[in-house]
Coordinates of C-alpha atoms in Angstrom, one line a residue:
X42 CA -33.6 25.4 16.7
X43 CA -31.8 26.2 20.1
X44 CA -35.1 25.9 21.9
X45 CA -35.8 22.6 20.6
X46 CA -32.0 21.2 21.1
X47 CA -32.4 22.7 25.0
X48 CA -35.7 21.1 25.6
X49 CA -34.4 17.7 24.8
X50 CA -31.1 17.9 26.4
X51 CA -33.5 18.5 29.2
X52 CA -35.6 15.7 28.8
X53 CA -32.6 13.7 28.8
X54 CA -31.0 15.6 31.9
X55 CA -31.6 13.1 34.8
X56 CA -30.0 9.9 32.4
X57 CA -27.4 10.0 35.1
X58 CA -28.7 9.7 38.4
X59 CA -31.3 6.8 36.7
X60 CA -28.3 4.8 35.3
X61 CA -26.5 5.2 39.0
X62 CA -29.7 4.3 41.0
X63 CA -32.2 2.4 39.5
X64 CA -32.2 -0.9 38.6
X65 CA -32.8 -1.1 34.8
X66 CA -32.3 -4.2 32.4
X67 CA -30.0 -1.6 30.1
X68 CA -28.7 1.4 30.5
X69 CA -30.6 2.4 27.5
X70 CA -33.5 2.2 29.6
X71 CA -32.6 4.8 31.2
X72 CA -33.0 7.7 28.3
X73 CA -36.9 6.7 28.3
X74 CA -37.0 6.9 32.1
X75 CA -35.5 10.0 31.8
X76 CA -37.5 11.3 29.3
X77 CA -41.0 10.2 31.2
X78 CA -39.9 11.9 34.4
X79 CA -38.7 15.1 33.4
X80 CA -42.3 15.6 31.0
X81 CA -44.0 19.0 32.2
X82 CA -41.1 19.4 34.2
X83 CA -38.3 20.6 32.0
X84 CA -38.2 24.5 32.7
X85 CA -37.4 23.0 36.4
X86 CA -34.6 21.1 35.4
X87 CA -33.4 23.6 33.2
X88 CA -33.3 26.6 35.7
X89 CA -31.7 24.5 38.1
X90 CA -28.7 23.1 35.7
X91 CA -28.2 26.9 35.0
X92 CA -28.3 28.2 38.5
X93 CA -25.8 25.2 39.4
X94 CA -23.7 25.8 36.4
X95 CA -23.5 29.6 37.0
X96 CA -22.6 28.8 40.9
X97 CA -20.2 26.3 39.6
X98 CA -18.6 28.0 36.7
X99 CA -19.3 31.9 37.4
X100 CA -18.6 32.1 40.5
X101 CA -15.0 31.6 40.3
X102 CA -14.5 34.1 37.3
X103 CA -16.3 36.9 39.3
X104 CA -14.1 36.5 43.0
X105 CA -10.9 36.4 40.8
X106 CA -11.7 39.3 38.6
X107 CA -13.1 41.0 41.6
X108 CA -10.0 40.4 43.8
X109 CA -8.0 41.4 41.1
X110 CA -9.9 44.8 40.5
X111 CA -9.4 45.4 44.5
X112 CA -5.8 44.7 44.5
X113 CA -5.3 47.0 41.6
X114 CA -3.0 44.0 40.3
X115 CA -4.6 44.7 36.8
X116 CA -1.5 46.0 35.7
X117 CA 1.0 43.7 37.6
X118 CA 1.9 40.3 35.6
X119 CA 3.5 38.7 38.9
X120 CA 0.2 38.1 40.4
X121 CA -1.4 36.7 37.4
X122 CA -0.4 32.7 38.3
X123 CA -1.9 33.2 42.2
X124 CA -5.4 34.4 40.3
X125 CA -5.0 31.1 37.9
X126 CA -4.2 29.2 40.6
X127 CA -7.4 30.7 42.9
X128 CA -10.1 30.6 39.8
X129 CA -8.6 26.6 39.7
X130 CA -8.8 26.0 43.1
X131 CA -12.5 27.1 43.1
X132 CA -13.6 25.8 40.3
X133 CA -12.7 22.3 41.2
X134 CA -14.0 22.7 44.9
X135 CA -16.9 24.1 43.5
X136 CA -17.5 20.9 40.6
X137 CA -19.7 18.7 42.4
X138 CA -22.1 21.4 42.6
X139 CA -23.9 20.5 39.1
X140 CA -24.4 16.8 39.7
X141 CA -25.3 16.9 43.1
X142 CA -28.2 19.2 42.0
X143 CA -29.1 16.8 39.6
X144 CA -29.1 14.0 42.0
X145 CA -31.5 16.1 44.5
X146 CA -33.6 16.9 41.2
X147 CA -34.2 13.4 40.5
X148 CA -35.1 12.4 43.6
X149 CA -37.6 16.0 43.7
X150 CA -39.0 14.7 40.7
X151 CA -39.4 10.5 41.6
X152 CA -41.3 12.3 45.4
X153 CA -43.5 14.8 42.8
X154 CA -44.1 12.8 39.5
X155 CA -44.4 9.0 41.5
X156 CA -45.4 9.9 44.8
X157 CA -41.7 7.8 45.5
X158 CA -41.3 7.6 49.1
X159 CA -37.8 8.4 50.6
X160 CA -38.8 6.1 54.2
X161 CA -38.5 3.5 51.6
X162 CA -35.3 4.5 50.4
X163 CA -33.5 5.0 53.3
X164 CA -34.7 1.1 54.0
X165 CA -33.4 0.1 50.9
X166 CA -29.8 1.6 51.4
X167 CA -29.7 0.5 55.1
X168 CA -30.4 3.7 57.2
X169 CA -33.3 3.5 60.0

């Protein structure tokens, strides 16, 4: 049941990016888009949503408890708000990480699955 529940949050893993960039009729539109694009491709998208998610998520949790275990504060309560404040700090610099890989997945995919042409693009959004 968990592979099934992952494999169609996958499917409908790019909804996102299609609402923000393409040009649909409804935003309902863009489940079915999604679903077409990511088909065959879904172990991509979900190795990169974990990847990003452990960079974005993990990475914070390991440098504080590292730094903590090299400080020896393990012990010491007073620096327990500086490590809350550091594992905040990085987690929101480090937010933007998951939906800007999902951004660059959607545009892997549209190049891969529709041949999409990025020269075209970068006409359409004014950059020569």
């Amino acid at each position: 049941l968990i592979w099934l529940v992952i494999w169609v949050l996958c499917g409908y893993g790019t909804t996102t990016p299609i609402v923000l960039l393409e040009e649909l009729s409804s935003s309902f539109d863009s489940f079915g888009r999604s679903w077409e694009l990511t088909r065959g491709m879904r172990g991509k998208l979900f190795g990169t949503i974990a990847v990003a998610w452990l960079i974005s998520q993990g990475l914070p949790q390991i440098v504080v408890t590292s730094l903590n275990n090299v400080l020896g504060a393990t012990g010491n309560t007073a620096l327990q708000p500086l490590f809350v404040v550091l594992a905040s700090l990085l987690g929101i610099v480090l937010a933007p990480i998951v939906p800007c890989a999902l951004t660059l997945l959607y545009y892997d995919l549209r190049v891969r699955c529709e041949a999409f042409d990025l020269q075209i693009l970068s006409e359409q959004l004014g950059i020569r």
